[in-house]
């Protein structure tokens, strides 16, 4: 849908003649493939930190951050200074894959941050400047190293827009990989959620690999996101990630961790795999590693380094300004403990959103890890048991329309009796699981039958309500009216996503939560799905 003059005027008011003209020309001249410009009819002219100023003079809190690219926000002083130093030095700006002092400094800083099991024996390949090209390189690398063609990937995945990256993403138009279930709570494919759902997902993966009649030959590699971003902000349980690492290592399957969006402190650890303590064989890195400029690399174990010269190349893989900006960003995040702060602040923001939005029937779940936060918008008209089974928790719905026993949010991955400890006993560490929700004991059987029966597994989770992309779009519009820029994601674009820079202040974080809460409350009131929480009127703060 093209941006019309009327929609531009609504966003900017009668004084927005200049941005109106720019938006009108964009609509007339740019490709129909444009995305963010459709939902965000603004014309940015200045930016600093979390704040963007439009051509009409309005200011916005930017929780899109270049889709997670801006770890330090817009125009951070250390990034600008690093770029100026290269410009003032007279150094070449693009050098293909030649060695330079700028590149050497970037690699040195990058290797300081890598998981310990990888840093000591790593190789780095500079790719084309987009993350999708790094994914392509990773796929080619493990194919060359193993001599095998196939891949394991996960439902809901997003790895990029080129052919190979699309093939391993959740929306692949043609099936070229074996697709595995990604564990989640609210829309668990097995209808149980929690550790039991993750255990079933892991067992399904093992079954495909070990069953000679599964139709899935030994693959070249497995690729996964430690937190699915475009898939709807789904953090993988730490125990499940450790299980994936064990089963791939035991079968000599290279594990590729796509840290394009999760890396550089975003999730509360420098790399999202650090939460679980695993060491992947290949890491795919882009977005924040370039300090807001285009840069993409893969880092991998040295024994996989079987490339022939020119096996993967790109004209702009020698972007010196991006390497300088990236070095400054990586060092600033590391030296100032921004990853740990992102974990603390993100947990506080997520907890406040759960408290504020938990009474709204149009909110299915609030979830996330660190400063990757998602609010899933749903239609409240359907809530019931899995498969119509009486006695499941679905029919016992709360008065506000939420199923009893499941609030608007879930705990952090790994929480529970075992916590996040790698050596703790857990449902993914070999403990036997129940047979699932359909194995309830049948009355009237013989004693022998009773002795042979296995106790049933946990009750099925409540049926998730239908996704409501129209409500998510309405929340995005209401946020924009309140001076807040958010992104949408998830299976049906029904998840409102926050990706603020790691430099966001406590005051700004509170303003973001207030504005999002107000926006969701306004949409709930208009939609007639309002719960007990009243939306607070909130004027735009010039942050």
mmCIF file of C-alpha atoms in Angstrom, residues 182-324:
data_model
loop_
_atom_site.group_PDB
_atom_site.id
_atom_site.type_symbol
_atom_site.label_atom_id
_atom_site.label_comp_id
_atom_site.label_asym_id
_atom_site.label_seq_id
_atom_site.Cartn_x
_atom_site.Cartn_y
_atom_site.Cartn_z
ATOM 1 C CA UNK A 182 11.746 -24.732 17.543
ATOM 2 C CA UNK A 183 10.693 -24.830 21.216
ATOM 3 C CA UNK A 184 8.317 -22.168 22.473
ATOM 4 C CA UNK A 185 5.668 -21.850 25.150
ATOM 5 C CA UNK A 186 2.679 -19.937 23.821
ATOM 6 C CA UNK A 187 2.470 -21.729 20.462
ATOM 7 C CA UNK A 188 4.213 -24.979 21.303
ATOM 8 C CA UNK A 189 3.804 -27.339 18.315
ATOM 9 C CA UNK A 190 3.206 -30.221 20.750
ATOM 10 C CA UNK A 191 0.619 -28.347 22.809
ATOM 11 C CA UNK A 192 2.502 -28.548 26.104
ATOM 12 C CA UNK A 193 5.155 -25.812 26.211
ATOM 13 C CA UNK A 194 7.833 -25.449 28.853
ATOM 14 C CA UNK A 195 10.613 -27.993 29.430
ATOM 15 C CA UNK A 196 8.409 -30.891 28.297
ATOM 16 C CA UNK A 197 7.767 -29.204 24.939
ATOM 17 C CA UNK A 198 11.483 -28.550 24.502
ATOM 18 C CA UNK A 199 12.211 -32.202 25.350
ATOM 19 C CA UNK A 200 9.769 -33.373 22.686
ATOM 20 C CA UNK A 201 11.361 -31.035 20.135
ATOM 21 C CA UNK A 202 14.814 -32.424 20.949
ATOM 22 C CA UNK A 203 13.604 -36.029 20.733
ATOM 23 C CA UNK A 204 12.022 -35.354 17.360
ATOM 24 C CA UNK A 205 15.379 -34.017 16.103
ATOM 25 C CA UNK A 206 17.245 -37.068 17.387
ATOM 26 C CA UNK A 207 14.675 -39.385 15.847
ATOM 27 C CA UNK A 208 15.083 -37.819 12.398
ATOM 28 C CA UNK A 209 18.848 -38.166 12.580
ATOM 29 C CA UNK A 210 18.999 -41.703 13.967
ATOM 30 C CA UNK A 211 16.096 -43.356 12.157
ATOM 31 C CA UNK A 212 17.471 -44.872 8.915
ATOM 32 C CA UNK A 213 13.995 -44.565 7.392
ATOM 33 C CA UNK A 214 13.348 -40.937 8.401
ATOM 34 C CA UNK A 215 14.191 -39.699 4.912
ATOM 35 C CA UNK A 216 16.731 -37.247 6.379
ATOM 36 C CA UNK A 217 20.342 -38.167 5.530
ATOM 37 C CA UNK A 218 23.235 -36.892 7.616
ATOM 38 C CA UNK A 219 23.317 -33.166 6.840
ATOM 39 C CA UNK A 220 26.136 -30.728 6.160
ATOM 40 C CA UNK A 221 25.130 -28.664 9.182
ATOM 41 C CA UNK A 222 22.462 -27.342 11.519
ATOM 42 C CA UNK A 223 21.711 -23.616 11.582
ATOM 43 C CA UNK A 224 19.781 -21.935 14.389
ATOM 44 C CA UNK A 225 19.136 -18.593 16.061
ATOM 45 C CA UNK A 226 19.639 -18.590 19.847
ATOM 46 C CA UNK A 227 16.692 -16.180 19.949
ATOM 47 C CA UNK A 228 14.380 -16.092 16.962
ATOM 48 C CA UNK A 229 13.847 -12.423 16.195
ATOM 49 C CA UNK A 230 11.726 -12.210 13.065
ATOM 50 C CA UNK A 231 10.092 -15.455 14.194
ATOM 51 C CA UNK A 232 8.446 -13.575 17.049
ATOM 52 C CA UNK A 233 11.109 -13.003 19.770
ATOM 53 C CA UNK A 234 11.412 -16.640 20.878
ATOM 54 C CA UNK A 235 14.362 -17.344 23.193
ATOM 55 C CA UNK A 236 15.636 -20.905 22.913
ATOM 56 C CA UNK A 237 15.841 -22.667 26.301
ATOM 57 C CA UNK A 238 19.455 -23.008 27.402
ATOM 58 C CA UNK A 239 19.069 -26.743 28.109
ATOM 59 C CA UNK A 240 17.676 -27.279 24.620
ATOM 60 C CA UNK A 241 20.618 -25.408 23.071
ATOM 61 C CA UNK A 242 23.026 -27.610 25.011
ATOM 62 C CA UNK A 243 21.101 -30.656 23.738
ATOM 63 C CA UNK A 244 21.408 -29.424 20.135
ATOM 64 C CA UNK A 245 25.143 -28.918 20.665
ATOM 65 C CA UNK A 246 25.588 -32.446 22.037
ATOM 66 C CA UNK A 247 23.590 -34.204 19.358
ATOM 67 C CA UNK A 248 25.357 -32.350 16.521
ATOM 68 C CA UNK A 249 28.809 -32.907 18.031
ATOM 69 C CA UNK A 250 28.119 -36.605 18.572
ATOM 70 C CA UNK A 251 27.191 -36.982 14.893
ATOM 71 C CA UNK A 252 29.920 -34.720 13.445
ATOM 72 C CA UNK A 253 27.364 -32.172 12.236
ATOM 73 C CA UNK A 254 28.710 -28.607 12.264
ATOM 74 C CA UNK A 255 26.498 -26.284 14.318
ATOM 75 C CA UNK A 256 26.006 -22.795 12.866
ATOM 76 C CA UNK A 257 24.783 -20.110 15.279
ATOM 77 C CA UNK A 258 23.173 -17.141 13.520
ATOM 78 C CA UNK A 259 24.018 -14.233 15.846
ATOM 79 C CA UNK A 260 23.291 -11.499 13.305
ATOM 80 C CA UNK A 261 20.592 -9.890 15.458
ATOM 81 C CA UNK A 262 21.339 -11.429 18.860
ATOM 82 C CA UNK A 263 25.031 -10.551 19.029
ATOM 83 C CA UNK A 264 27.040 -7.749 20.673
ATOM 84 C CA UNK A 265 25.222 -7.707 23.998
ATOM 85 C CA UNK A 266 21.648 -7.595 22.729
ATOM 86 C CA UNK A 267 20.324 -10.495 24.843
ATOM 87 C CA UNK A 268 22.209 -9.805 28.073
ATOM 88 C CA UNK A 269 25.377 -11.698 27.126
ATOM 89 C CA UNK A 270 27.914 -10.624 24.529
ATOM 90 C CA UNK A 271 26.764 -13.471 22.286
ATOM 91 C CA UNK A 272 23.434 -15.191 22.888
ATOM 92 C CA UNK A 273 25.115 -18.638 22.907
ATOM 93 C CA UNK A 274 27.025 -17.518 26.011
ATOM 94 C CA UNK A 275 23.862 -17.954 28.102
ATOM 95 C CA UNK A 276 23.971 -21.711 27.541
ATOM 96 C CA UNK A 277 27.764 -22.014 27.519
ATOM 97 C CA UNK A 278 27.860 -23.782 24.148
ATOM 98 C CA UNK A 279 30.557 -23.284 21.511
ATOM 99 C CA UNK A 280 29.199 -23.457 17.968
ATOM 100 C CA UNK A 281 31.406 -24.530 15.083
ATOM 101 C CA UNK A 282 30.434 -21.477 13.023
ATOM 102 C CA UNK A 283 29.096 -18.077 14.070
ATOM 103 C CA UNK A 284 27.394 -15.763 11.572
ATOM 104 C CA UNK A 285 27.814 -12.099 12.529
ATOM 105 C CA UNK A 286 26.579 -8.843 11.042
ATOM 106 C CA UNK A 287 24.380 -5.853 12.044
ATOM 107 C CA UNK A 288 25.885 -4.431 15.264
ATOM 108 C CA UNK A 289 29.451 -5.594 14.546
ATOM 109 C CA UNK A 290 29.763 -2.793 11.967
ATOM 110 C CA UNK A 291 28.917 -0.050 14.439
ATOM 111 C CA UNK A 292 25.954 1.077 12.231
ATOM 112 C CA UNK A 293 27.837 0.562 8.934
ATOM 113 C CA UNK A 294 27.599 -2.499 6.622
ATOM 114 C CA UNK A 295 29.808 -5.398 7.731
ATOM 115 C CA UNK A 296 29.344 -9.170 7.867
ATOM 116 C CA UNK A 297 31.659 -12.038 8.763
ATOM 117 C CA UNK A 298 31.644 -15.690 9.669
ATOM 118 C CA UNK A 299 33.923 -17.009 12.407
ATOM 119 C CA UNK A 300 34.576 -20.744 12.460
ATOM 120 C CA UNK A 301 36.798 -23.563 13.749
ATOM 121 C CA UNK A 302 40.138 -23.784 12.001
ATOM 122 C CA UNK A 303 39.644 -27.429 10.952
ATOM 123 C CA UNK A 304 36.721 -26.304 8.773
ATOM 124 C CA UNK A 305 38.971 -23.906 6.868
ATOM 125 C CA UNK A 306 39.017 -25.856 3.629
ATOM 126 C CA UNK A 307 38.169 -22.931 1.339
ATOM 127 C CA UNK A 308 39.852 -22.668 -2.016
ATOM 128 C CA UNK A 309 41.018 -19.117 -2.872
ATOM 129 C CA UNK A 310 38.028 -17.137 -4.099
ATOM 130 C CA UNK A 311 35.524 -19.753 -2.895
ATOM 131 C CA UNK A 312 33.538 -16.915 -1.321
ATOM 132 C CA UNK A 313 34.262 -13.286 -2.070
ATOM 133 C CA UNK A 314 32.640 -9.862 -2.298
ATOM 134 C CA UNK A 315 33.807 -6.521 -3.624
ATOM 135 C CA UNK A 316 32.903 -4.600 -0.470
ATOM 136 C CA UNK A 317 34.311 -7.023 2.107
ATOM 137 C CA UNK A 318 37.128 -4.551 2.812
ATOM 138 C CA UNK A 319 34.947 -1.705 4.172
ATOM 139 C CA UNK A 320 37.443 0.165 6.367
ATOM 140 C CA UNK A 321 34.969 2.632 7.865
ATOM 141 C CA UNK A 322 32.726 -0.207 9.018
ATOM 142 C CA UNK A 323 35.665 -2.060 10.557
ATOM 143 C CA UNK A 324 36.740 1.045 12.467
#
